[in-house]
Short mmCIF file of C-alpha atoms and ligand atoms in Angstrom, two decimals:
data_model
loop_
_atom_site.label_atom_id
_atom_site.label_comp_id
_atom_site.label_asym_id
_atom_site.label_seq_id
_atom_site.Cartn_x
_atom_site.Cartn_y
_atom_site.Cartn_z
CA MET A 7 23.02 56.12 11.21
CA PHE A 8 21.96 53.74 8.10
CA LYS A 9 23.19 50.19 9.51
CA ALA A 10 21.35 47.02 10.46
CA THR A 11 22.05 43.88 11.47
CA ALA A 12 20.00 40.80 10.97
CA GLN A 13 19.65 36.94 10.89
CA ALA A 14 18.05 34.07 9.62
CA CYS A 15 18.07 29.89 9.20
CA ALA A 16 18.68 28.42 5.93
CA ASN A 17 15.90 26.07 4.91
CA ILE A 18 15.09 23.02 2.81
CA ALA A 19 12.68 22.19 0.95
CA LEU A 20 10.02 18.92 1.02
CA ILE A 21 8.92 20.37 -2.23
CA LYS A 22 10.84 21.83 -4.57
CA TYR A 23 11.19 24.91 -6.43
CA TRP A 24 13.42 24.14 -9.68
CA GLY A 25 12.54 26.45 -12.50
CA LYS A 26 11.22 29.78 -13.25
CA ARG A 27 7.84 31.12 -14.44
CA ASN A 28 9.74 34.95 -14.91
CA GLN A 29 13.06 35.70 -14.87
CA ALA A 30 13.33 39.31 -14.44
CA PHE A 31 11.19 39.06 -10.97
CA ASN A 32 12.24 35.71 -10.34
CA ILE A 33 9.40 34.00 -9.90
CA PRO A 34 8.52 30.40 -8.91
CA ALA A 35 7.31 28.47 -11.41
CA THR A 36 5.53 26.01 -8.98
CA ASP A 37 4.48 26.18 -5.53
CA SER A 38 7.10 24.76 -2.85
CA LEU A 39 7.73 23.69 0.84
CA SER A 40 10.18 23.99 2.82
CA LEU A 41 11.08 23.67 6.45
CA THR A 42 13.18 26.33 8.29
CA LEU A 43 16.01 25.07 10.70
CA ASP A 44 17.66 26.58 13.34
CA LYS A 45 21.32 24.66 12.89
CA LEU A 46 21.76 26.72 9.94
CA THR A 47 21.99 30.36 10.18
CA THR A 48 23.81 33.59 8.83
CA THR A 49 24.05 36.76 10.06
CA SER A 50 24.11 39.72 7.90
CA THR A 51 25.43 43.55 8.19
CA ILE A 52 24.53 46.12 5.91
CA GLU A 53 25.47 49.83 5.51
CA PHE A 54 24.63 52.30 3.10
CA SER A 55 26.90 55.59 3.34
CA ASP A 56 28.38 58.79 1.13
CA LYS A 57 31.36 57.35 2.26
CA PHE A 58 31.57 54.42 0.13
CA THR A 59 32.31 54.31 -3.72
CA ALA A 60 31.16 51.05 -4.82
CA ASP A 61 29.02 48.16 -3.70
CA THR A 62 31.15 45.78 -1.62
CA LEU A 63 30.72 41.96 0.12
CA SER A 64 32.57 40.27 2.41
CA LEU A 65 31.63 36.37 2.91
CA ASN A 66 32.61 35.11 5.68
CA ASP A 67 35.47 37.43 6.53
CA THR A 68 36.68 37.10 2.92
CA PRO A 69 36.31 40.56 1.44
CA LEU A 70 35.16 40.20 -2.09
CA ILE A 71 34.87 43.83 -4.29
CA LYS A 72 32.08 42.97 -6.45
CA ASP A 73 29.17 40.77 -6.36
CA ALA A 74 26.74 41.66 -9.42
CA ARG A 75 24.06 39.84 -8.26
CA LEU A 76 23.74 41.47 -5.02
CA THR A 77 24.20 44.92 -6.97
CA MET A 78 21.25 44.01 -8.54
CA TRP A 79 18.96 43.39 -5.91
CA LEU A 80 20.37 46.42 -3.94
CA ASP A 81 19.35 48.38 -7.01
CA ILE A 82 15.67 47.46 -6.25
CA VAL A 83 16.46 48.73 -2.28
CA ARG A 84 18.00 51.68 -3.08
CA LYS A 85 15.03 52.48 -5.51
CA LYS A 86 12.30 51.54 -3.06
CA ALA A 87 13.78 54.25 -0.56
CA ASP A 88 14.95 57.05 -2.81
CA CYS A 89 18.53 56.11 -2.05
CA THR A 90 21.72 56.22 -3.91
CA GLN A 91 24.68 55.74 -1.23
CA TYR A 92 26.41 52.57 -1.71
CA ALA A 93 26.21 49.76 1.00
CA SER A 94 28.83 47.78 2.13
CA VAL A 95 27.39 44.08 3.33
CA SER A 96 29.11 41.42 5.61
CA SER A 97 27.51 38.28 5.65
CA THR A 98 28.85 35.24 7.21
CA ASN A 99 27.07 31.40 8.11
CA HIS A 100 27.24 29.89 11.58
CA PHE A 101 27.38 26.76 9.31
CA PRO A 102 29.73 23.65 10.37
CA THR A 103 32.94 24.33 8.43
CA ALA A 104 33.51 23.59 4.89
CA SER A 105 29.72 21.81 4.72
CA GLY A 106 29.69 23.12 1.50
CA LEU A 107 25.72 24.04 1.83
CA ALA A 108 24.02 26.93 -0.22
CA SER A 109 23.17 29.83 1.82
CA SER A 110 21.55 32.20 -0.32
CA ALA A 111 17.83 32.02 1.30
CA SER A 112 19.52 32.39 4.50
CA ALA A 113 21.81 35.14 2.96
CA TYR A 114 19.08 37.58 1.12
CA ALA A 115 16.43 36.70 3.83
CA SER A 116 18.64 38.46 6.65
CA LEU A 117 19.80 41.01 4.27
CA THR A 118 15.90 41.83 3.22
CA VAL A 119 15.56 42.31 7.13
CA ALA A 120 18.99 44.49 7.85
CA ALA A 121 18.50 46.44 4.78
CA THR A 122 14.69 47.25 5.34
CA HIS A 123 15.48 48.27 8.24
CA ALA A 124 18.52 50.61 7.83
CA LEU A 125 16.90 51.83 5.11
CA LYS A 126 13.80 52.73 7.58
CA LEU A 127 11.40 50.93 4.80
CA ASN A 128 8.51 50.12 6.00
CA LEU A 129 7.25 47.23 4.25
CA SER A 130 4.33 44.78 4.79
CA ILE A 131 6.06 41.32 5.43
CA GLN A 132 4.35 40.05 1.99
CA GLU A 133 6.69 43.23 0.65
CA GLN A 134 9.44 42.04 2.50
CA SER A 135 9.03 38.52 1.04
CA ASP A 136 8.68 40.19 -2.61
CA LEU A 137 11.75 41.61 -1.78
CA ALA A 138 13.45 38.75 -0.62
CA ARG A 139 12.63 36.58 -3.50
CA GLN A 140 13.93 38.89 -6.00
CA GLY A 141 17.21 37.87 -4.00
CA SER A 142 16.97 34.53 -4.09
CA ALA A 143 13.44 32.55 -4.08
CA SER A 144 14.35 30.41 -1.63
CA ALA A 145 14.84 33.56 0.75
CA ALA A 146 11.49 34.16 1.17
CA ARG A 147 10.56 30.79 2.82
CA SER A 148 13.69 31.97 5.26
CA LEU A 149 12.00 34.90 6.51
CA LEU A 150 9.98 32.70 8.42
CA GLY A 151 9.77 29.90 11.13
CA GLY A 152 8.56 26.28 10.74
CA LEU A 153 6.68 24.68 7.66
CA VAL A 154 6.86 27.61 4.99
CA LEU A 155 4.63 27.75 1.52
CA LEU A 156 6.13 29.46 -1.16
CA PRO A 157 3.42 30.14 -3.93
CA SER A 158 4.28 30.31 -7.53
CA GLY A 159 0.80 32.65 -7.89
CA THR A 160 -0.03 34.11 -11.31
CA ASP A 161 0.47 37.91 -11.07
CA PRO A 162 2.62 39.10 -14.00
CA GLN A 163 5.40 40.82 -11.40
CA GLY A 164 4.95 38.15 -8.57
CA LYS A 165 2.83 40.51 -6.47
CA ASP A 166 1.66 36.91 -5.33
CA SER A 167 4.75 35.06 -4.99
CA VAL A 168 4.58 35.71 -1.26
CA ALA A 169 5.81 33.12 1.47
CA VAL A 170 3.04 31.67 3.97
CA ALA A 171 4.10 30.57 7.48
CA ILE A 172 1.55 27.26 7.44
CA ASP A 173 2.81 25.43 10.44
CA ASP A 174 5.35 26.43 13.48
CA CYS A 175 5.43 22.30 14.58
CA SER A 176 5.46 23.48 17.86
CA ASP A 177 3.09 20.14 18.70
CA TRP A 178 4.96 18.04 16.14
CA ASP A 179 8.25 16.16 17.17
CA ILE A 180 10.76 16.15 13.88
CA ALA A 181 14.22 16.94 12.51
CA MET A 182 16.74 17.46 9.82
CA ILE A 183 19.72 15.97 9.58
CA ILE A 184 21.82 17.38 7.26
CA VAL A 185 24.02 14.83 5.53
CA VAL A 186 27.54 16.75 4.16
CA ILE A 187 29.65 14.81 1.34
CA ASN A 188 32.33 15.24 0.53
CA HIS A 189 32.20 16.06 -3.01
CA GLY A 190 35.81 15.61 -3.65
CA LYS A 191 37.22 17.90 -7.01
CA MET A 192 33.73 17.50 -8.46
CA LYS A 193 32.11 21.04 -9.57
CA SER A 194 28.31 21.88 -9.04
CA MET A 195 26.63 23.77 -10.82
CA SER A 196 24.61 26.59 -9.09
CA SER A 197 20.99 25.90 -8.60
CA ARG A 198 20.21 28.77 -10.80
CA ASP A 199 21.95 27.68 -13.91
CA ALA A 200 20.91 23.99 -13.13
CA MET A 201 17.27 24.90 -12.94
CA ASN A 202 17.44 27.31 -16.30
CA HIS A 203 19.78 24.42 -17.73
CA CYS A 204 17.03 22.10 -16.99
CA ALA A 205 13.90 23.88 -17.84
CA LYS A 206 15.38 24.77 -21.34
CA THR A 207 17.19 21.42 -22.02
CA SER A 208 15.13 18.69 -20.61
CA PRO A 209 12.42 16.77 -21.73
CA LEU A 210 11.22 15.67 -18.72
CA TYR A 211 10.88 19.37 -17.21
CA GLN A 212 7.28 19.70 -18.14
CA CYS A 213 6.38 16.20 -16.42
CA TRP A 214 8.03 17.37 -13.30
CA LEU A 215 6.34 21.24 -13.45
CA ASP A 216 2.98 18.63 -13.69
CA THR A 217 3.77 16.45 -11.24
CA THR A 218 4.25 19.82 -7.97
CA SER A 219 0.37 20.55 -7.26
CA SER A 220 -0.65 17.52 -6.33
CA ASP A 221 2.63 16.77 -4.42
CA ILE A 222 1.82 20.14 -2.84
CA LYS A 223 -1.38 18.98 -2.26
CA GLN A 224 -0.47 15.84 -0.31
CA ALA A 225 2.31 17.17 1.82
CA LYS A 226 -0.12 19.36 3.14
CA GLN A 227 -2.87 17.13 3.71
CA ALA A 228 -0.09 14.70 5.47
CA ILE A 229 1.11 17.71 8.10
CA ALA A 230 -2.43 19.05 9.11
CA GLN A 231 -2.75 14.87 10.17
CA ARG A 232 0.75 15.18 11.65
CA ASN A 233 1.62 11.67 9.20
CA LEU A 234 5.60 11.83 8.51
CA ASN A 235 5.28 8.41 6.76
CA THR A 236 2.83 10.12 3.87
CA LEU A 237 4.85 13.80 4.15
CA GLY A 238 8.36 11.89 4.14
CA THR A 239 7.09 9.68 0.97
CA ILE A 240 5.43 12.27 -0.61
CA MET A 241 9.46 14.27 -0.34
CA GLU A 242 11.27 11.84 -1.84
CA HIS A 243 9.26 11.51 -4.67
CA ASN A 244 9.57 15.17 -5.50
CA THR A 245 13.19 15.41 -5.02
CA PHE A 246 13.60 12.51 -7.43
CA ALA A 247 11.37 14.07 -9.81
CA MET A 248 13.12 16.87 -9.66
CA HIS A 249 16.83 14.80 -10.07
CA GLY A 250 15.06 12.82 -12.73
CA ALA A 251 14.01 16.31 -14.84
CA ALA A 252 17.62 17.22 -13.59
CA TRP A 253 19.26 14.09 -15.16
CA ALA A 254 17.56 14.18 -18.24
CA SER A 255 18.94 17.50 -19.06
CA ARG A 256 21.11 17.80 -22.27
CA PRO A 257 23.95 17.93 -21.11
CA PRO A 258 22.81 16.13 -17.98
CA VAL A 259 22.68 17.52 -14.19
CA ARG A 260 24.03 15.27 -11.94
CA TYR A 261 24.51 16.10 -8.49
CA ALA A 262 25.03 12.28 -6.07
CA THR A 263 27.66 10.61 -5.79
CA PRO A 264 28.82 7.30 -4.44
CA ALA A 265 28.57 8.57 -1.17
CA THR A 266 25.30 9.97 -2.00
CA ILE A 267 23.73 6.49 -3.02
CA ALA A 268 25.09 4.80 -0.29
CA VAL A 269 22.96 7.42 2.05
CA LEU A 270 19.84 6.61 0.19
CA ASP A 271 20.39 2.94 0.50
CA SER A 272 21.27 3.07 3.79
CA VAL A 273 17.51 5.57 4.55
CA ASN A 274 15.57 2.14 2.88
CA GLU A 275 17.43 -0.27 4.93
CA LEU A 276 16.43 1.66 8.40
CA ARG A 277 12.90 2.43 6.87
CA LYS A 278 13.13 -1.64 6.71
CA GLN A 279 14.06 -1.58 10.68
CA ASN A 280 10.78 0.53 11.54
CA ILE A 281 12.92 3.35 11.55
CA ASP A 282 10.92 6.93 10.05
CA CYS A 283 13.65 8.50 7.96
CA TYR A 284 13.02 9.99 4.91
CA ILE A 285 15.53 11.52 2.45
CA THR A 286 15.46 15.04 0.04
CA MET A 287 18.11 16.37 -2.15
CA ASP A 288 19.05 19.57 -3.90
CA ALA A 289 21.41 21.06 -5.78
CA GLY A 290 24.44 19.36 -4.64
CA PRO A 291 25.84 15.82 -3.46
CA HIS A 292 24.92 16.56 0.36
CA VAL A 293 21.66 14.01 1.75
CA LYS A 294 19.28 15.53 3.89
CA ILE A 295 16.88 13.33 6.31
CA LEU A 296 13.67 13.54 7.77
CA THR A 297 13.08 12.24 10.47
CA THR A 298 12.20 12.27 14.53
CA HIS A 299 14.02 13.03 17.95
CA LYS A 300 14.03 9.62 18.88
CA HIS A 301 15.40 7.99 15.65
CA ILE A 302 18.23 10.65 15.70
CA ASP A 303 20.73 8.23 16.96
CA ALA A 304 20.10 5.33 15.10
CA VAL A 305 20.28 7.34 12.18
CA GLU A 306 23.87 9.00 12.91
CA ASN A 307 25.66 5.71 13.97
CA ARG A 308 24.57 3.96 10.40
CA LEU A 309 25.88 7.23 8.54
CA LYS A 310 28.99 7.23 10.68
CA THR A 311 29.54 4.17 8.79
CA ILE A 312 29.13 5.59 5.41
CA THR A 313 32.43 6.45 3.31
CA GLY A 314 32.65 9.53 1.83
CA VAL A 315 30.22 11.30 4.69
CA THR A 316 32.28 14.25 6.37
CA GLU A 317 29.82 15.99 8.60
CA ILE A 318 26.36 15.38 10.00
CA ILE A 319 24.16 18.31 11.40
CA THR A 320 20.79 17.33 13.26
CA SER A 321 18.43 20.73 13.21
CA GLY A 322 15.29 21.68 14.68
CA VAL A 323 12.65 23.88 13.67
CA GLY A 324 13.78 27.37 12.98
CA LYS A 325 12.00 30.22 13.19
CA HIS A 326 11.33 33.46 11.01
CA ALA A 327 14.28 36.31 10.31
CA ALA A 328 14.92 39.02 12.98
CA LEU A 329 17.17 41.94 13.31
CA VAL A 330 19.89 41.17 16.13
C1 LIG B 19 14.31 24.41 -3.63
N1 LIG B 19 16.49 24.61 -4.49
O1 LIG B 19 13.11 24.75 -3.18
C2 LIG B 19 15.44 24.11 -4.51
C3 LIG B 19 16.39 22.39 -4.21
C4 LIG B 19 17.47 24.23 -4.86
C5 LIG B 19 17.12 22.63 -5.66
O2 LIG B 19 15.49 26.74 -4.17
O3 LIG B 19 17.90 31.57 -8.70
O4 LIG B 19 18.68 29.32 -4.50
O5 LIG B 19 18.72 32.32 -6.54
O6 LIG B 19 15.98 32.04 -7.08
O7 LIG B 19 16.65 30.21 -4.40
C6 LIG B 19 18.01 27.11 -4.73
O8 LIG B 19 17.28 28.24 -5.30
O9 LIG B 19 17.48 30.30 -6.95
C7 LIG B 19 16.35 26.23 -4.22
P1 LIG B 19 17.28 31.79 -7.44
P2 LIG B 19 17.45 29.63 -5.04
O10 LIG B 19 15.36 24.75 -1.94
#
């Protein structure tokens, strides 16, 4: 039977991926560095069979007939396995309700493990990473646990743009607080569309690319030294550089809402009270706060007072994707 189920954790980038050097193979323009999170998981089941007449996707138990992006990715998988069968895919996010958090990383990471197992493809971890990246670049990072580096590489087909686990954080007390913000009727542009638009139209895009390699270098040093203050400071510089380039796109890409800004102000205030906490933001209004377990209560209590914060999810360090 060509069927398997796998689970993967979401990840949050401390140093972001924002723009591609190659669209066809979905290769990031810069290196990125992320933390895998144990509280946000996705479980995916895939079955290949002659009984199917099309690829189908059911997401969180809502059946969807077609997903062109998924079919393109399934074609890559089928070609590797010499398979001609359509697939039925079912993916469930175990995220707290209506969090509005992106899930393509954990979805394509879990699908990579499930699909390669279902089709008995004996891929190396590097080949799995290459496959996951072609579904969603951040998915390559979700295949692995702890702190993960996804290099841009130089190979024209991205064979060296494969994720590497750089630290399992087993001796480091770090946590990520995800601050979910109600964005009302504001329609966010998907991260894929937004990064492509930014690369094409933002006069600050090249500046963004130029800042990343030193951010990665400093972040790696801070990790080796277990220096949360330095890591958090670089993480903040990096997210503001990404969002600055996005704001300068024409027309602008802006995700922050008044509640987002209120959270940023609160984190600044908390730091003045010697509470180690640092923010990062992705393609949405939510804020993610890097901190240590001893500060979680203080940070959460401050966040609960902010209008527009609808949910607070505190996560530890997640492990690699695996078959269920
Ligand atoms: C990141 N993001 O590094 C950045 C920061 C969003 C903002 O990786 O086009 O869904 O599928 O490769 O992986 C989200 O981008 O984009 C992302 P595709 P993906 O986490």
